[in-house]
Amino acid sequence: MLEDILVASPSLEARHAAAPFVLERTHYLKHLKDQGYAEKTLFGRAQVLLRVVKWLKIDLASPVTQQQIEAATDRAGYFDDRRARARYRFVEAARLWLRFRGRFIEPVRERLPYADLIGDFCSWMSHERGLSTSIIRHRSGELGDFFRWWHSQGRPFRKIKITDIDEYLILAAKRWSRHTMATGASDLRVFFRHAG
């Protein structure tokens, strides 16, 4: 089954076949392959999903909440800052797989500050630039984080200066890797060019 989707090691194939929800995980990985995901990404996702089904302890007949996924990450040992990247991959893989299966209960989110600007930017990225859904989702998430921070400062959108963006990036540097910093700065630059 797995060998039809990616070239995997015999040990990964054996663990994949022995773990719960083998058909559901295989179907999802095939979906990702059909969407054009790279072999390396599929291999990584297959490995993370093995940890998800080990620690999440669910049946696929019941819906799953974000809180259940977060609790599973704690059981898996992803609870300190040194494991933040692994925790993110675990949560993201679980959420996307369960959403694909129609079993994820989307958390109720408050309306983002400046949601209309983010929506306009997403529409532009999709229709004018032809960017993928994953890139648009990532950029809008980064932008949402920035606007939440900006909104907490109690200042209007038109008052944003380059020094404010620098201040935000300095704060973000405490939790972001160098690569994430470069990507975040680039995402903000693209947005402000578009908004300008």
JSON list of C-alpha atoms in Angstrom, two decimals:
[
{"chain": "A", "resi": 1, "resn": "MET", "atom": "CA", "xyz": [0.00, 0.00, 0.00]},
{"chain": "A", "resi": 2, "resn": "LEU", "atom": "CA", "xyz": [2.54, 2.59, 1.14]},
{"chain": "A", "resi": 3, "resn": "GLU", "atom": "CA", "xyz": [4.96, 1.50, -1.60]},
{"chain": "A", "resi": 4, "resn": "ASP", "atom": "CA", "xyz": [2.37, 2.67, -4.18]},
{"chain": "A", "resi": 5, "resn": "ILE", "atom": "CA", "xyz": [2.64, 6.20, -2.77]},
{"chain": "A", "resi": 6, "resn": "LEU", "atom": "CA", "xyz": [6.29, 6.65, -1.90]},
{"chain": "A", "resi": 7, "resn": "VAL", "atom": "CA", "xyz": [9.58, 4.81, -1.78]},
{"chain": "A", "resi": 8, "resn": "ALA", "atom": "CA", "xyz": [9.88, 4.04, 1.92]},
{"chain": "A", "resi": 9, "resn": "SER", "atom": "CA", "xyz": [12.20, 1.99, 4.07]},
{"chain": "A", "resi": 10, "resn": "PRO", "atom": "CA", "xyz": [11.02, -1.51, 4.95]},
{"chain": "A", "resi": 11, "resn": "SER", "atom": "CA", "xyz": [10.84, -0.49, 8.63]},
{"chain": "A", "resi": 12, "resn": "LEU", "atom": "CA", "xyz": [8.54, 2.47, 7.86]},
{"chain": "A", "resi": 13, "resn": "GLU", "atom": "CA", "xyz": [6.32, 0.26, 5.70]},
{"chain": "A", "resi": 14, "resn": "ALA", "atom": "CA", "xyz": [6.08, -2.31, 8.50]},
{"chain": "A", "resi": 15, "resn": "ARG", "atom": "CA", "xyz": [5.27, 0.33, 11.14]},
{"chain": "A", "resi": 16, "resn": "HIS", "atom": "CA", "xyz": [2.76, 1.96, 8.78]},
{"chain": "A", "resi": 17, "resn": "ALA", "atom": "CA", "xyz": [1.00, -1.36, 8.15]},
{"chain": "A", "resi": 18, "resn": "ALA", "atom": "CA", "xyz": [0.91, -2.28, 11.86]},
{"chain": "A", "resi": 19, "resn": "ALA", "atom": "CA", "xyz": [-0.37, 1.07, 13.18]},
{"chain": "A", "resi": 20, "resn": "PRO", "atom": "CA", "xyz": [-4.06, 1.96, 13.59]},
{"chain": "A", "resi": 21, "resn": "PHE", "atom": "CA", "xyz": [-6.05, 3.48, 10.72]},
{"chain": "A", "resi": 22, "resn": "VAL", "atom": "CA", "xyz": [-3.71, 2.19, 8.02]},
{"chain": "A", "resi": 23, "resn": "LEU", "atom": "CA", "xyz": [-6.30, 2.55, 5.24]},
{"chain": "A", "resi": 24, "resn": "GLU", "atom": "CA", "xyz": [-7.30, 6.04, 6.34]},
{"chain": "A", "resi": 25, "resn": "ARG", "atom": "CA", "xyz": [-3.68, 7.22, 6.52]},
{"chain": "A", "resi": 26, "resn": "THR", "atom": "CA", "xyz": [-2.83, 5.58, 3.19]},
{"chain": "A", "resi": 27, "resn": "HIS", "atom": "CA", "xyz": [-5.83, 7.22, 1.51]},
{"chain": "A", "resi": 28, "resn": "TYR", "atom": "CA", "xyz": [-4.75, 10.62, 2.88]},
{"chain": "A", "resi": 29, "resn": "LEU", "atom": "CA", "xyz": [-1.12, 10.18, 1.75]},
{"chain": "A", "resi": 30, "resn": "LYS", "atom": "CA", "xyz": [-2.36, 9.19, -1.72]},
{"chain": "A", "resi": 31, "resn": "HIS", "atom": "CA", "xyz": [-4.47, 12.36, -1.77]},
{"chain": "A", "resi": 32, "resn": "LEU", "atom": "CA", "xyz": [-1.38, 14.43, -0.92]},
{"chain": "A", "resi": 33, "resn": "LYS", "atom": "CA", "xyz": [0.62, 12.69, -3.65]},
{"chain": "A", "resi": 34, "resn": "ASP", "atom": "CA", "xyz": [-2.16, 13.41, -6.16]},
{"chain": "A", "resi": 35, "resn": "GLN", "atom": "CA", "xyz": [-1.98, 17.07, -5.07]},
{"chain": "A", "resi": 36, "resn": "GLY", "atom": "CA", "xyz": [1.68, 17.14, -6.10]},
{"chain": "A", "resi": 37, "resn": "TYR", "atom": "CA", "xyz": [3.40, 16.93, -2.72]},
{"chain": "A", "resi": 38, "resn": "ALA", "atom": "CA", "xyz": [7.11, 16.05, -2.91]},
{"chain": "A", "resi": 39, "resn": "GLU", "atom": "CA", "xyz": [8.35, 12.58, -1.96]},
{"chain": "A", "resi": 40, "resn": "LYS", "atom": "CA", "xyz": [10.30, 14.01, 1.00]},
{"chain": "A", "resi": 41, "resn": "THR", "atom": "CA", "xyz": [7.18, 15.75, 2.33]},
{"chain": "A", "resi": 42, "resn": "LEU", "atom": "CA", "xyz": [5.11, 12.58, 1.97]},
{"chain": "A", "resi": 43, "resn": "PHE", "atom": "CA", "xyz": [7.76, 10.58, 3.81]},
{"chain": "A", "resi": 44, "resn": "GLY", "atom": "CA", "xyz": [7.83, 13.09, 6.66]},
{"chain": "A", "resi": 45, "resn": "ARG", "atom": "CA", "xyz": [4.03, 13.25, 6.85]},
{"chain": "A", "resi": 46, "resn": "ALA", "atom": "CA", "xyz": [3.81, 9.43, 6.98]},
{"chain": "A", "resi": 47, "resn": "GLN", "atom": "CA", "xyz": [6.22, 9.41, 9.93]},
{"chain": "A", "resi": 48, "resn": "VAL", "atom": "CA", "xyz": [4.38, 12.16, 11.82]},
{"chain": "A", "resi": 49, "resn": "LEU", "atom": "CA", "xyz": [1.03, 10.45, 11.26]},
{"chain": "A", "resi": 50, "resn": "LEU", "atom": "CA", "xyz": [2.43, 7.32, 12.92]},
{"chain": "A", "resi": 51, "resn": "ARG", "atom": "CA", "xyz": [3.09, 9.40, 16.04]},
{"chain": "A", "resi": 52, "resn": "VAL", "atom": "CA", "xyz": [-0.34, 11.03, 15.75]},
{"chain": "A", "resi": 53, "resn": "VAL", "atom": "CA", "xyz": [-2.22, 7.73, 15.75]},
{"chain": "A", "resi": 54, "resn": "LYS", "atom": "CA", "xyz": [-0.04, 6.44, 18.59]},
{"chain": "A", "resi": 55, "resn": "TRP", "atom": "CA", "xyz": [-0.68, 9.37, 20.93]},
{"chain": "A", "resi": 56, "resn": "LEU", "atom": "CA", "xyz": [-4.07, 10.73, 19.89]},
{"chain": "A", "resi": 57, "resn": "LYS", "atom": "CA", "xyz": [-6.03, 7.62, 20.94]},
{"chain": "A", "resi": 58, "resn": "ILE", "atom": "CA", "xyz": [-9.24, 8.22, 19.00]},
{"chain": "A", "resi": 59, "resn": "ASP", "atom": "CA", "xyz": [-11.73, 6.37, 16.90]},
{"chain": "A", "resi": 60, "resn": "LEU", "atom": "CA", "xyz": [-12.45, 7.92, 13.53]},
{"chain": "A", "resi": 61, "resn": "ALA", "atom": "CA", "xyz": [-16.18, 7.71, 14.08]},
{"chain": "A", "resi": 62, "resn": "SER", "atom": "CA", "xyz": [-16.05, 10.57, 16.61]},
{"chain": "A", "resi": 63, "resn": "PRO", "atom": "CA", "xyz": [-15.08, 14.17, 15.91]},
{"chain": "A", "resi": 64, "resn": "VAL", "atom": "CA", "xyz": [-11.80, 15.47, 17.35]},
{"chain": "A", "resi": 65, "resn": "THR", "atom": "CA", "xyz": [-11.15, 18.90, 18.83]},
{"chain": "A", "resi": 66, "resn": "GLN", "atom": "CA", "xyz": [-8.05, 21.06, 18.83]},
{"chain": "A", "resi": 67, "resn": "GLN", "atom": "CA", "xyz": [-7.84, 20.51, 22.60]},
{"chain": "A", "resi": 68, "resn": "GLN", "atom": "CA", "xyz": [-7.63, 16.72, 22.09]},
{"chain": "A", "resi": 69, "resn": "ILE", "atom": "CA", "xyz": [-4.79, 17.19, 19.61]},
{"chain": "A", "resi": 70, "resn": "GLU", "atom": "CA", "xyz": [-2.97, 19.55, 22.00]},
{"chain": "A", "resi": 71, "resn": "ALA", "atom": "CA", "xyz": [-3.36, 17.01, 24.83]},
{"chain": "A", "resi": 72, "resn": "ALA", "atom": "CA", "xyz": [-1.88, 14.32, 22.56]},
{"chain": "A", "resi": 73, "resn": "THR", "atom": "CA", "xyz": [1.16, 16.51, 21.85]},
{"chain": "A", "resi": 74, "resn": "ASP", "atom": "CA", "xyz": [1.75, 16.76, 25.60]},
{"chain": "A", "resi": 75, "resn": "ARG", "atom": "CA", "xyz": [1.48, 12.97, 25.95]},
{"chain": "A", "resi": 76, "resn": "ALA", "atom": "CA", "xyz": [3.98, 12.64, 23.10]},
{"chain": "A", "resi": 77, "resn": "GLY", "atom": "CA", "xyz": [6.42, 14.89, 24.98]},
{"chain": "A", "resi": 78, "resn": "TYR", "atom": "CA", "xyz": [6.20, 18.03, 22.82]},
{"chain": "A", "resi": 79, "resn": "PHE", "atom": "CA", "xyz": [5.65, 20.49, 25.63]},
{"chain": "A", "resi": 80, "resn": "ASP", "atom": "CA", "xyz": [8.83, 22.56, 25.96]},
{"chain": "A", "resi": 81, "resn": "ASP", "atom": "CA", "xyz": [10.30, 25.28, 23.76]},
{"chain": "A", "resi": 82, "resn": "ARG", "atom": "CA", "xyz": [13.02, 22.98, 22.41]},
{"chain": "A", "resi": 83, "resn": "ARG", "atom": "CA", "xyz": [10.33, 20.79, 20.82]},
{"chain": "A", "resi": 84, "resn": "ALA", "atom": "CA", "xyz": [8.21, 23.64, 19.41]},
{"chain": "A", "resi": 85, "resn": "ARG", "atom": "CA", "xyz": [8.86, 22.78, 15.77]},
{"chain": "A", "resi": 86, "resn": "ALA", "atom": "CA", "xyz": [8.06, 19.08, 16.30]},
{"chain": "A", "resi": 87, "resn": "ARG", "atom": "CA", "xyz": [4.92, 20.07, 18.22]},
{"chain": "A", "resi": 88, "resn": "TYR", "atom": "CA", "xyz": [3.80, 22.29, 15.35]},
{"chain": "A", "resi": 89, "resn": "ARG", "atom": "CA", "xyz": [4.35, 19.48, 12.81]},
{"chain": "A", "resi": 90, "resn": "PHE", "atom": "CA", "xyz": [2.41, 17.04, 15.00]},
{"chain": "A", "resi": 91, "resn": "VAL", "atom": "CA", "xyz": [-0.56, 19.40, 15.46]},
{"chain": "A", "resi": 92, "resn": "GLU", "atom": "CA", "xyz": [-0.59, 20.44, 11.80]},
{"chain": "A", "resi": 93, "resn": "ALA", "atom": "CA", "xyz": [-0.43, 16.84, 10.52]},
{"chain": "A", "resi": 94, "resn": "ALA", "atom": "CA", "xyz": [-3.19, 15.71, 12.88]},
{"chain": "A", "resi": 95, "resn": "ARG", "atom": "CA", "xyz": [-5.43, 18.66, 12.06]},
{"chain": "A", "resi": 96, "resn": "LEU", "atom": "CA", "xyz": [-5.05, 18.34, 8.28]},
{"chain": "A", "resi": 97, "resn": "TRP", "atom": "CA", "xyz": [-5.53, 14.56, 8.30]},
{"chain": "A", "resi": 98, "resn": "LEU", "atom": "CA", "xyz": [-8.62, 14.77, 10.52]},
{"chain": "A", "resi": 99, "resn": "ARG", "atom": "CA", "xyz": [-10.02, 17.65, 8.45]},
{"chain": "A", "resi": 100, "resn": "PHE", "atom": "CA", "xyz": [-9.53, 15.52, 5.32]},
{"chain": "A", "resi": 101, "resn": "ARG", "atom": "CA", "xyz": [-11.42, 12.71, 7.06]},
{"chain": "A", "resi": 102, "resn": "GLY", "atom": "CA", "xyz": [-14.21, 15.13, 8.04]},
{"chain": "A", "resi": 103, "resn": "ARG", "atom": "CA", "xyz": [-13.53, 14.51, 11.74]},
{"chain": "A", "resi": 104, "resn": "PHE", "atom": "CA", "xyz": [-11.92, 17.75, 12.90]},
{"chain": "A", "resi": 105, "resn": "ILE", "atom": "CA", "xyz": [-14.07, 20.23, 14.82]},
{"chain": "A", "resi": 106, "resn": "GLU", "atom": "CA", "xyz": [-12.88, 23.62, 13.69]},
{"chain": "A", "resi": 107, "resn": "PRO", "atom": "CA", "xyz": [-12.25, 25.92, 16.64]},
{"chain": "A", "resi": 108, "resn": "VAL", "atom": "CA", "xyz": [-14.46, 28.96, 16.83]},
{"chain": "A", "resi": 109, "resn": "ARG", "atom": "CA", "xyz": [-12.24, 31.90, 16.07]},
{"chain": "A", "resi": 110, "resn": "GLU", "atom": "CA", "xyz": [-12.76, 35.50, 16.89]},
{"chain": "A", "resi": 111, "resn": "ARG", "atom": "CA", "xyz": [-12.81, 37.85, 13.95]},
{"chain": "A", "resi": 112, "resn": "LEU", "atom": "CA", "xyz": [-9.27, 38.90, 13.20]},
{"chain": "A", "resi": 113, "resn": "PRO", "atom": "CA", "xyz": [-8.42, 42.56, 13.37]},
{"chain": "A", "resi": 114, "resn": "TYR", "atom": "CA", "xyz": [-8.29, 43.89, 9.82]},
{"chain": "A", "resi": 115, "resn": "ALA", "atom": "CA", "xyz": [-9.86, 40.69, 8.46]},
{"chain": "A", "resi": 116, "resn": "ASP", "atom": "CA", "xyz": [-11.10, 42.59, 5.40]},
{"chain": "A", "resi": 117, "resn": "LEU", "atom": "CA", "xyz": [-7.50, 43.54, 4.49]},
{"chain": "A", "resi": 118, "resn": "ILE", "atom": "CA", "xyz": [-6.34, 39.96, 4.96]},
{"chain": "A", "resi": 119, "resn": "GLY", "atom": "CA", "xyz": [-9.25, 38.71, 2.84]},
{"chain": "A", "resi": 120, "resn": "ASP", "atom": "CA", "xyz": [-8.43, 41.17, 0.07]},
{"chain": "A", "resi": 121, "resn": "PHE", "atom": "CA", "xyz": [-4.78, 40.09, 0.19]},
{"chain": "A", "resi": 122, "resn": "CYS", "atom": "CA", "xyz": [-5.76, 36.39, 0.03]},
{"chain": "A", "resi": 123, "resn": "SER", "atom": "CA", "xyz": [-8.02, 37.06, -2.94]},
{"chain": "A", "resi": 124, "resn": "TRP", "atom": "CA", "xyz": [-5.20, 38.91, -4.71]},
{"chain": "A", "resi": 125, "resn": "MET", "atom": "CA", "xyz": [-2.74, 36.07, -4.04]},
{"chain": "A", "resi": 126, "resn": "SER", "atom": "CA", "xyz": [-5.20, 33.53, -5.40]},
{"chain": "A", "resi": 127, "resn": "HIS", "atom": "CA", "xyz": [-6.64, 35.33, -8.43]},
{"chain": "A", "resi": 128, "resn": "GLU", "atom": "CA", "xyz": [-3.81, 37.62, -9.50]},
{"chain": "A", "resi": 129, "resn": "ARG", "atom": "CA", "xyz": [-0.75, 35.64, -8.46]},
{"chain": "A", "resi": 130, "resn": "GLY", "atom": "CA", "xyz": [-2.15, 32.09, -8.74]},
{"chain": "A", "resi": 131, "resn": "LEU", "atom": "CA", "xyz": [-0.50, 30.98, -5.49]},
{"chain": "A", "resi": 132, "resn": "SER", "atom": "CA", "xyz": [-1.29, 27.64, -3.87]},
{"chain": "A", "resi": 133, "resn": "THR", "atom": "CA", "xyz": [-3.78, 27.30, -1.03]},
{"chain": "A", "resi": 134, "resn": "SER", "atom": "CA", "xyz": [-1.03, 26.30, 1.39]},
{"chain": "A", "resi": 135, "resn": "ILE", "atom": "CA", "xyz": [1.04, 29.43, 0.65]},
{"chain": "A", "resi": 136, "resn": "ILE", "atom": "CA", "xyz": [-2.03, 31.64, 0.96]},
{"chain": "A", "resi": 137, "resn": "ARG", "atom": "CA", "xyz": [-3.00, 29.99, 4.26]},
{"chain": "A", "resi": 138, "resn": "HIS", "atom": "CA", "xyz": [0.55, 30.39, 5.59]},
{"chain": "A", "resi": 139, "resn": "ARG", "atom": "CA", "xyz": [0.82, 34.05, 4.60]},
{"chain": "A", "resi": 140, "resn": "SER", "atom": "CA", "xyz": [-2.60, 34.93, 5.95]},
{"chain": "A", "resi": 141, "resn": "GLY", "atom": "CA", "xyz": [-1.70, 33.20, 9.24]},
{"chain": "A", "resi": 142, "resn": "GLU", "atom": "CA", "xyz": [1.52, 35.21, 9.53]},
{"chain": "A", "resi": 143, "resn": "LEU", "atom": "CA", "xyz": [-0.39, 38.38, 8.72]},
{"chain": "A", "resi": 144, "resn": "GLY", "atom": "CA", "xyz": [-3.07, 37.51, 11.28]},
{"chain": "A", "resi": 145, "resn": "ASP", "atom": "CA", "xyz": [-0.38, 37.16, 13.97]},
{"chain": "A", "resi": 146, "resn": "PHE", "atom": "CA", "xyz": [1.04, 40.56, 13.03]},
{"chain": "A", "resi": 147, "resn": "PHE", "atom": "CA", "xyz": [-2.38, 42.24, 13.08]},
{"chain": "A", "resi": 148, "resn": "ARG", "atom": "CA", "xyz": [-3.27, 40.68, 16.44]},
{"chain": "A", "resi": 149, "resn": "TRP", "atom": "CA", "xyz": [-0.07, 42.17, 17.84]},
{"chain": "A", "resi": 150, "resn": "TRP", "atom": "CA", "xyz": [-0.69, 45.52, 16.12]},
{"chain": "A", "resi": 151, "resn": "HIS", "atom": "CA", "xyz": [-4.30, 45.63, 17.36]},
{"chain": "A", "resi": 152, "resn": "SER", "atom": "CA", "xyz": [-3.06, 45.03, 20.92]},
{"chain": "A", "resi": 153, "resn": "GLN", "atom": "CA", "xyz": [-0.96, 48.20, 20.57]},
{"chain": "A", "resi": 154, "resn": "GLY", "atom": "CA", "xyz": [-4.17, 50.23, 20.19]},
{"chain": "A", "resi": 155, "resn": "ARG", "atom": "CA", "xyz": [-3.04, 52.13, 17.11]},
{"chain": "A", "resi": 156, "resn": "PRO", "atom": "CA", "xyz": [-4.84, 52.47, 13.73]},
{"chain": "A", "resi": 157, "resn": "PHE", "atom": "CA", "xyz": [-3.69, 50.67, 10.59]},
{"chain": "A", "resi": 158, "resn": "ARG", "atom": "CA", "xyz": [-2.69, 53.88, 8.80]},
{"chain": "A", "resi": 159, "resn": "LYS", "atom": "CA", "xyz": [-0.15, 54.63, 11.55]},
{"chain": "A", "resi": 160, "resn": "ILE", "atom": "CA", "xyz": [2.02, 51.53, 10.88]},
{"chain": "A", "resi": 161, "resn": "LYS", "atom": "CA", "xyz": [5.63, 52.48, 10.20]},
{"chain": "A", "resi": 162, "resn": "ILE", "atom": "CA", "xyz": [8.64, 50.40, 9.23]},
{"chain": "A", "resi": 163, "resn": "THR", "atom": "CA", "xyz": [9.93, 50.73, 12.80]},
{"chain": "A", "resi": 164, "resn": "ASP", "atom": "CA", "xyz": [6.72, 49.06, 14.04]},
{"chain": "A", "resi": 165, "resn": "ILE", "atom": "CA", "xyz": [7.31, 46.11, 11.72]},
{"chain": "A", "resi": 166, "resn": "ASP", "atom": "CA", "xyz": [10.90, 45.92, 12.97]},
{"chain": "A", "resi": 167, "resn": "GLU", "atom": "CA", "xyz": [9.63, 45.89, 16.56]},
{"chain": "A", "resi": 168, "resn": "TYR", "atom": "CA", "xyz": [7.26, 43.03, 15.76]},
{"chain": "A", "resi": 169, "resn": "LEU", "atom": "CA", "xyz": [10.03, 41.03, 14.05]},
{"chain": "A", "resi": 170, "resn": "ILE", "atom": "CA", "xyz": [12.35, 41.56, 17.03]},
{"chain": "A", "resi": 171, "resn": "LEU", "atom": "CA", "xyz": [9.66, 40.16, 19.33]},
{"chain": "A", "resi": 172, "resn": "ALA", "atom": "CA", "xyz": [9.00, 37.27, 16.93]},
{"chain": "A", "resi": 173, "resn": "ALA", "atom": "CA", "xyz": [12.73, 36.43, 16.80]},
{"chain": "A", "resi": 174, "resn": "LYS", "atom": "CA", "xyz": [12.45, 35.02, 20.32]},
{"chain": "A", "resi": 175, "resn": "ARG", "atom": "CA", "xyz": [10.26, 32.18, 19.06]},
{"chain": "A", "resi": 176, "resn": "TRP", "atom": "CA", "xyz": [11.15, 31.92, 15.35]},
{"chain": "A", "resi": 177, "resn": "SER", "atom": "CA", "xyz": [14.11, 30.28, 13.64]},
{"chain": "A", "resi": 178, "resn": "ARG", "atom": "CA", "xyz": [16.28, 32.30, 11.25]},
{"chain": "A", "resi": 179, "resn": "HIS", "atom": "CA", "xyz": [14.46, 30.76, 8.26]},
{"chain": "A", "resi": 180, "resn": "THR", "atom": "CA", "xyz": [11.05, 31.59, 9.75]},
{"chain": "A", "resi": 181, "resn": "MET", "atom": "CA", "xyz": [12.22, 35.16, 10.39]},
{"chain": "A", "resi": 182, "resn": "ALA", "atom": "CA", "xyz": [13.20, 35.57, 6.73]},
{"chain": "A", "resi": 183, "resn": "THR", "atom": "CA", "xyz": [9.90, 34.10, 5.57]},
{"chain": "A", "resi": 184, "resn": "GLY", "atom": "CA", "xyz": [7.85, 36.23, 7.99]},
{"chain": "A", "resi": 185, "resn": "ALA", "atom": "CA", "xyz": [9.61, 39.42, 6.94]},
{"chain": "A", "resi": 186, "resn": "SER", "atom": "CA", "xyz": [9.10, 38.53, 3.28]},
{"chain": "A", "resi": 187, "resn": "ASP", "atom": "CA", "xyz": [5.39, 37.80, 3.84]},
{"chain": "A", "resi": 188, "resn": "LEU", "atom": "CA", "xyz": [4.90, 41.18, 5.52]},
{"chain": "A", "resi": 189, "resn": "ARG", "atom": "CA", "xyz": [6.81, 42.93, 2.74]},
{"chain": "A", "resi": 190, "resn": "VAL", "atom": "CA", "xyz": [4.56, 41.34, 0.09]},
{"chain": "A", "resi": 191, "resn": "PHE", "atom": "CA", "xyz": [1.43, 42.36, 2.00]},
{"chain": "A", "resi": 192, "resn": "PHE", "atom": "CA", "xyz": [2.49, 45.98, 2.49]},
{"chain": "A", "resi": 193, "resn": "ARG", "atom": "CA", "xyz": [3.50, 46.30, -1.18]},
{"chain": "A", "resi": 194, "resn": "HIS", "atom": "CA", "xyz": [0.05, 45.02, -2.12]},
{"chain": "A", "resi": 195, "resn": "ALA", "atom": "CA", "xyz": [-1.70, 47.26, 0.43]},
{"chain": "A", "resi": 196, "resn": "GLY", "atom": "CA", "xyz": [0.30, 50.27, -0.76]}
]
